[in-house]
Amino acid sequence: MAYETILYSVDEQILTITLNRPDKLNAYNATMQAELIDAFDKADADDNVRAIIVTGAGRGFCAGADLSSGANTFDRDARRGPVKRLADGDVDYSDPMVRDGGGQVTLRIFKCLKPVIAAVNGPAVGIGATMQLAMDIRIASEAARFGFVFSQRGIVPEAASSWFLPRLVGISQALEWCYSGRVFPAQEALAGRLVSKVVAPDDLLPAARALAKTFIDKTAPVSVALIRQMMWRMMGADDPMEAHKIDSRGIYARGRSEDVKEGVVAFLEKRPAEFKNKVSTDMPSYFPWWDERDYK
C-alpha cells in the first residue's frame, strides 16, 4: 500500500510511523485508519522491526477526527449509506458498517507483536488521544495537549477507550477527563498517569528512540512479543488462574526453545546472547490463545 496520510520509516530496527497531514494537525480520516492498520500488519510481518514509535508531523500529534464533513461527520447513514436494519426496523448492530473505525485501529495495535511507544509532539484530542491508549508507553513533549473531548461534541468515547482508559489511569481520572471534555496540558497527563515522561520538544524523539533501543538490545524478539500480549490480555482476566495457564504454556514452550538455551549459556559464559528465533516463524503453537472471530 502506498501511504498518503502517514510516513513509514525503519532505522536501526525501530519503525517510526508519522501521522502526516500537518496542514490539518494530522486530523484522522478513513484513509489514515486503513493506512495505520496496514502499517501495523506490515510491522508484525517484518522481523527487522523490533519496536515502533508513533508520532505526528508538524506541530500536532493528531487533532482528532477530520470534521470537514460538518454536521454529518459522525452520521454513518449520511456519509456511507444506510446500515442494515432488522425486520422491526431497529439497527442491525452486526453490520460491519456500524463498527467504529477508531476501535478497529486500537484493536489492531492491541494485537501488535512489537512494543509501541507514542511520542506525543503536540495537540492530541479525540481519536488523537484514544489511539494512544493501546500503545505501551506514552512520552509527551512539553508542547503536547490532550483532550477526551467527546462530551463537548455530543458523542461518546470511541476506539475502545472505555476499556483502555480506566485501566491506565483509574476510573475516577478517566471519568473526570471524559465528563468535562476539556483539553489539558502534558504535566496534567503526567500527574494522571496517562504519560510516563514529559520532555522538551527537541528531546522527544531521541527519548523515544533511546527507550525503544532498550527493548531491542539483549532481548529475544519472541519473548518480547509474548510478554506484550500476556500483559495486555491479562488486564481483562477475572482470576490469576488465567495468567497461570498462559504463564505455564509460555514457560513450557519457550523453555524448550533454542533462544532459552542460548540465553542461559550466554549468561554463564558472560557474553552477549545471539537470539535467532523470529516472530514471523517461531511463535509457539499455542499462540494466539484467544478467539480470532472476535475481531471479524
Short mmCIF file of C-alpha atoms in Angstrom, two decimals:
data_model
loop_
_atom_site.label_atom_id
_atom_site.label_comp_id
_atom_site.label_asym_id
_atom_site.label_seq_id
_atom_site.Cartn_x
_atom_site.Cartn_y
_atom_site.Cartn_z
CA MET A 1 0.00 0.00 0.00
CA ALA A 2 1.28 3.47 -0.91
CA TYR A 3 0.66 5.76 2.06
CA GLU A 4 -0.95 9.19 1.73
CA THR A 5 -1.53 10.18 5.36
CA ILE A 6 1.34 8.51 7.22
CA LEU A 7 5.09 8.09 6.84
CA TYR A 8 6.71 4.69 7.45
CA SER A 9 10.44 4.62 8.19
CA VAL A 10 12.64 1.87 9.67
CA ASP A 11 16.05 2.72 11.11
CA GLU A 12 18.14 0.55 13.44
CA GLN A 13 15.20 -1.87 13.78
CA ILE A 14 12.92 0.92 15.03
CA LEU A 15 9.87 1.72 12.91
CA THR A 16 8.66 5.30 13.11
CA ILE A 17 5.08 5.84 11.96
CA THR A 18 4.44 9.55 11.48
CA LEU A 19 0.88 10.84 11.10
CA ASN A 20 1.37 13.10 8.11
CA ARG A 21 -1.38 15.64 7.49
CA PRO A 22 0.43 18.57 9.10
CA ASP A 23 -1.70 21.22 7.40
CA LYS A 24 -4.71 19.75 9.27
CA LEU A 25 -2.87 18.96 12.52
CA ASN A 26 -2.86 15.33 11.33
CA ALA A 27 -6.65 15.05 11.60
CA TYR A 28 -7.81 11.44 11.37
CA ASN A 29 -9.84 10.20 8.40
CA ALA A 30 -10.78 6.89 6.78
CA THR A 31 -7.59 6.82 4.73
CA MET A 32 -5.44 7.21 7.83
CA GLN A 33 -7.42 4.44 9.51
CA ALA A 34 -6.73 1.99 6.69
CA GLU A 35 -3.09 3.00 6.46
CA LEU A 36 -2.44 2.62 10.19
CA ILE A 37 -3.92 -0.87 10.17
CA ASP A 38 -1.80 -1.77 7.15
CA ALA A 39 1.32 -0.33 8.78
CA PHE A 40 0.89 -2.47 11.89
CA ASP A 41 0.24 -5.53 9.72
CA LYS A 42 3.44 -4.79 7.83
CA ALA A 43 5.42 -4.23 11.03
CA ASP A 44 4.32 -7.51 12.58
CA ALA A 45 5.41 -9.40 9.46
CA ASP A 46 8.85 -7.76 9.35
CA ASP A 47 11.44 -9.33 11.66
CA ASN A 48 13.68 -6.30 11.15
CA VAL A 49 11.13 -4.20 13.06
CA ARG A 50 11.74 -4.70 16.77
CA ALA A 51 9.95 -1.62 18.18
CA ILE A 52 7.53 1.03 16.92
CA ILE A 53 7.27 4.76 17.59
CA VAL A 54 4.15 6.71 16.58
CA THR A 55 4.38 10.49 16.31
CA GLY A 56 2.96 13.40 14.34
CA ALA A 57 4.32 15.67 11.62
CA GLY A 58 4.45 19.40 12.24
CA ARG A 59 3.16 20.93 15.45
CA GLY A 60 0.38 18.42 16.21
CA PHE A 61 0.13 14.74 17.07
CA CYS A 62 -3.48 14.35 15.92
CA ALA A 63 -6.26 16.92 16.28
CA GLY A 64 -8.94 14.23 16.28
CA ALA A 65 -11.42 13.29 13.59
CA ASP A 66 -11.43 15.35 10.42
CA LEU A 67 -14.54 17.49 10.86
CA SER A 68 -14.59 18.83 7.29
CA SER A 69 -17.88 16.99 6.63
CA GLY A 70 -19.55 19.30 9.13
CA ALA A 71 -22.72 18.16 10.83
CA ASN A 72 -22.59 14.77 9.09
CA THR A 73 -19.08 13.93 10.31
CA PHE A 74 -20.26 11.15 12.64
CA ASP A 75 -23.50 10.23 10.80
CA ARG A 76 -22.74 6.86 9.22
CA ASP A 77 -26.01 6.68 7.29
CA ALA A 78 -25.48 10.12 5.78
CA ARG A 79 -21.86 9.51 4.84
CA ARG A 80 -21.83 5.84 3.79
CA GLY A 81 -25.44 4.97 3.07
CA PRO A 82 -27.97 3.31 5.37
CA VAL A 83 -26.77 0.46 7.55
CA LYS A 84 -28.70 -2.81 7.69
CA ARG A 85 -31.98 -2.92 9.57
CA LEU A 86 -33.78 -5.76 11.28
CA ALA A 87 -37.32 -6.74 10.39
CA ASP A 88 -38.72 -4.49 13.11
CA GLY A 89 -36.75 -1.53 11.78
CA ASP A 90 -34.10 -1.48 14.51
CA VAL A 91 -30.44 -1.17 13.53
CA ASP A 92 -28.64 -4.45 12.87
CA TYR A 93 -25.58 -3.80 15.02
CA SER A 94 -23.83 -6.82 13.50
CA ASP A 95 -23.46 -4.85 10.26
CA PRO A 96 -19.71 -4.13 9.82
CA MET A 97 -20.69 -0.65 8.61
CA VAL A 98 -21.71 0.18 12.19
CA ARG A 99 -18.23 -0.56 13.57
CA ASP A 100 -16.24 2.33 14.99
CA GLY A 101 -13.21 3.00 12.81
CA GLY A 102 -11.02 4.19 15.66
CA GLY A 103 -11.71 0.95 17.50
CA GLN A 104 -10.53 -1.05 14.54
CA VAL A 105 -7.18 0.77 14.77
CA THR A 106 -6.77 0.34 18.54
CA LEU A 107 -7.73 -3.33 18.36
CA ARG A 108 -5.05 -3.80 15.69
CA ILE A 109 -2.48 -2.06 17.89
CA PHE A 110 -3.63 -4.20 20.82
CA LYS A 111 -2.79 -7.31 18.78
CA CYS A 112 0.64 -6.00 17.78
CA LEU A 113 3.67 -8.20 18.49
CA LYS A 114 6.16 -5.36 18.83
CA PRO A 115 6.49 -2.75 21.63
CA VAL A 116 4.75 0.51 20.72
CA ILE A 117 5.71 3.97 22.00
CA ALA A 118 3.66 7.11 21.44
CA ALA A 119 5.85 10.21 21.05
CA VAL A 120 3.24 12.93 21.52
CA ASN A 121 4.66 16.07 19.96
CA GLY A 122 1.64 18.39 20.15
CA PRO A 123 -2.16 18.50 20.46
CA ALA A 124 -3.76 15.05 20.77
CA VAL A 125 -7.54 15.15 21.13
CA GLY A 126 -10.40 12.78 20.39
CA ILE A 127 -9.05 9.86 18.40
CA GLY A 128 -5.65 11.57 18.67
CA ALA A 129 -5.76 10.75 22.38
CA THR A 130 -7.64 7.45 22.31
CA MET A 131 -5.50 5.81 19.61
CA GLN A 132 -2.55 6.10 22.02
CA LEU A 133 -4.23 4.07 24.73
CA ALA A 134 -3.43 0.74 23.07
CA MET A 135 0.22 1.76 22.82
CA ASP A 136 2.51 0.58 25.59
CA ILE A 137 4.18 3.80 26.69
CA ARG A 138 3.42 7.46 26.01
CA ILE A 139 6.11 10.14 26.15
CA ALA A 140 4.93 13.73 25.75
CA SER A 141 6.57 16.92 24.61
CA GLU A 142 6.04 19.96 26.80
CA ALA A 143 4.01 21.25 23.83
CA ALA A 144 1.58 18.32 23.96
CA ARG A 145 -2.06 18.81 24.89
CA PHE A 146 -4.63 16.07 25.48
CA GLY A 147 -8.41 16.03 25.34
CA PHE A 148 -11.11 13.38 25.54
CA VAL A 149 -13.50 15.92 24.03
CA PHE A 150 -16.44 13.66 23.18
CA SER A 151 -18.95 15.17 25.62
CA GLN A 152 -18.33 18.57 24.05
CA ARG A 153 -19.18 17.17 20.60
CA GLY A 154 -22.33 15.37 21.71
CA ILE A 155 -20.80 11.95 21.06
CA VAL A 156 -19.20 9.26 23.27
CA PRO A 157 -15.64 7.94 23.68
CA GLU A 158 -14.57 5.58 20.93
CA ALA A 159 -11.57 3.46 19.92
CA ALA A 160 -12.36 1.04 22.79
CA SER A 161 -11.23 3.79 25.18
CA SER A 162 -13.90 2.89 27.73
CA TRP A 163 -11.86 -0.30 28.21
CA PHE A 164 -8.35 1.15 27.91
CA LEU A 165 -8.53 4.50 29.70
CA PRO A 166 -9.80 3.40 33.14
CA ARG A 167 -7.24 0.59 33.20
CA LEU A 168 -4.44 3.04 32.52
CA VAL A 169 -5.39 5.97 34.76
CA GLY A 170 -8.14 4.69 37.07
CA ILE A 171 -11.89 5.15 36.79
CA SER A 172 -12.12 8.49 38.61
CA GLN A 173 -9.47 10.20 36.50
CA ALA A 174 -10.91 8.71 33.30
CA LEU A 175 -14.38 9.99 34.13
CA GLU A 176 -13.16 13.44 35.14
CA TRP A 177 -11.43 13.93 31.79
CA CYS A 178 -14.30 12.44 29.77
CA TYR A 179 -17.14 14.18 31.62
CA SER A 180 -15.63 17.62 31.11
CA GLY A 181 -14.14 17.03 27.67
CA ARG A 182 -11.59 19.71 28.45
CA VAL A 183 -8.14 19.92 26.89
CA PHE A 184 -5.32 19.65 29.43
CA PRO A 185 -1.52 20.09 29.37
CA ALA A 186 1.22 17.49 29.33
CA GLN A 187 2.06 17.95 33.02
CA GLU A 188 -1.51 17.07 33.99
CA ALA A 189 -1.31 13.99 31.75
CA LEU A 190 1.86 13.02 33.63
CA ALA A 191 0.26 13.55 37.04
CA GLY A 192 -2.74 11.49 35.92
CA ARG A 193 -0.51 8.64 34.70
CA LEU A 194 -1.58 8.99 31.07
CA VAL A 195 2.04 9.60 30.05
CA SER A 196 5.22 8.32 31.67
CA LYS A 197 7.50 11.26 30.89
CA VAL A 198 7.38 14.88 29.70
CA VAL A 199 10.42 16.21 27.85
CA ALA A 200 11.48 19.29 25.91
CA PRO A 201 10.25 19.26 22.28
CA ASP A 202 13.72 18.67 20.85
CA ASP A 203 14.26 15.74 23.20
CA LEU A 204 11.06 13.88 22.35
CA LEU A 205 12.13 11.59 19.52
CA PRO A 206 15.63 10.98 20.95
CA ALA A 207 13.98 9.94 24.24
CA ALA A 208 11.55 7.64 22.42
CA ARG A 209 14.34 6.07 20.38
CA ALA A 210 16.54 5.59 23.44
CA LEU A 211 13.67 3.80 25.17
CA ALA A 212 12.96 1.67 22.10
CA LYS A 213 16.59 0.57 21.97
CA THR A 214 16.33 -0.82 25.50
CA PHE A 215 13.55 -3.10 24.20
CA ILE A 216 15.83 -4.33 21.40
CA ASP A 217 19.29 -4.65 22.93
CA LYS A 218 19.97 -8.01 24.62
CA THR A 219 16.35 -9.24 24.29
CA ALA A 220 14.73 -12.15 22.48
CA PRO A 221 12.11 -10.93 19.93
CA VAL A 222 9.73 -13.84 20.52
CA SER A 223 9.87 -13.33 24.28
CA VAL A 224 9.08 -9.62 23.87
CA ALA A 225 6.14 -10.42 21.57
CA LEU A 226 4.70 -12.88 24.07
CA ILE A 227 5.27 -10.56 27.05
CA ARG A 228 3.34 -7.78 25.31
CA GLN A 229 0.34 -9.98 24.63
CA MET A 230 0.41 -11.67 28.04
CA MET A 231 0.45 -8.38 29.95
CA TRP A 232 -2.25 -6.64 27.91
CA ARG A 233 -4.63 -9.58 27.79
CA MET A 234 -4.36 -10.45 31.45
CA MET A 235 -5.61 -6.94 32.29
CA GLY A 236 -9.05 -8.26 31.40
CA ALA A 237 -8.76 -11.64 33.16
CA ASP A 238 -11.08 -12.26 36.10
CA ASP A 239 -8.78 -14.59 38.04
CA PRO A 240 -4.99 -15.09 38.36
CA MET A 241 -5.53 -18.70 37.32
CA GLU A 242 -5.95 -17.40 33.76
CA ALA A 243 -2.49 -15.87 33.96
CA HIS A 244 -1.12 -19.09 35.46
CA LYS A 245 -2.45 -21.05 32.46
CA ILE A 246 -0.78 -18.74 29.97
CA ASP A 247 2.43 -18.48 32.00
CA SER A 248 2.65 -22.26 32.13
CA ARG A 249 2.25 -22.60 28.37
CA GLY A 250 4.88 -19.94 27.80
CA ILE A 251 7.42 -21.38 30.23
CA TYR A 252 6.99 -24.85 28.74
CA ALA A 253 7.16 -23.80 25.09
CA ARG A 254 9.95 -21.26 25.44
CA GLY A 255 11.85 -23.47 27.87
CA ARG A 256 12.44 -25.93 25.04
CA SER A 257 13.47 -23.26 22.52
CA GLU A 258 16.93 -22.55 21.17
CA ASP A 259 16.59 -18.98 22.44
CA VAL A 260 16.40 -20.10 26.06
CA LYS A 261 19.36 -22.44 25.68
CA GLU A 262 21.35 -19.58 24.15
CA GLY A 263 20.22 -17.11 26.82
CA VAL A 264 21.31 -19.35 29.68
CA VAL A 265 24.62 -20.40 28.13
CA ALA A 266 25.46 -16.81 27.15
CA PHE A 267 24.83 -15.68 30.72
CA LEU A 268 27.03 -18.43 32.14
CA GLU A 269 29.77 -17.65 29.60
CA LYS A 270 29.46 -13.91 30.31
CA ARG A 271 28.91 -12.96 26.66
CA PRO A 272 26.08 -11.29 24.72
CA ALA A 273 23.35 -13.70 23.66
CA GLU A 274 22.56 -14.19 19.99
CA PHE A 275 18.84 -14.91 19.81
CA LYS A 276 17.84 -16.45 16.49
CA ASN A 277 14.14 -17.26 16.93
CA LYS A 278 11.91 -14.99 14.81
CA VAL A 279 8.46 -13.60 15.50
CA SER A 280 7.42 -14.40 11.92
CA THR A 281 8.24 -18.11 12.17
CA ASP A 282 8.90 -19.19 15.75
CA MET A 283 5.95 -18.14 17.88
CA PRO A 284 4.79 -21.15 19.97
CA SER A 285 1.99 -23.31 18.63
CA TYR A 286 -0.46 -22.25 21.35
CA PHE A 287 -0.31 -18.63 20.12
CA PRO A 288 -2.72 -16.94 19.63
CA TRP A 289 -4.76 -18.33 22.51
CA TRP A 290 -7.83 -16.11 22.02
CA ASP A 291 -10.65 -16.47 19.52
CA GLU A 292 -9.81 -14.54 16.36
CA ARG A 293 -13.51 -14.40 15.45
CA ASP A 294 -13.81 -11.60 18.00
CA TYR A 295 -12.07 -9.34 15.50
CA LYS A 296 -14.05 -10.21 12.38
#
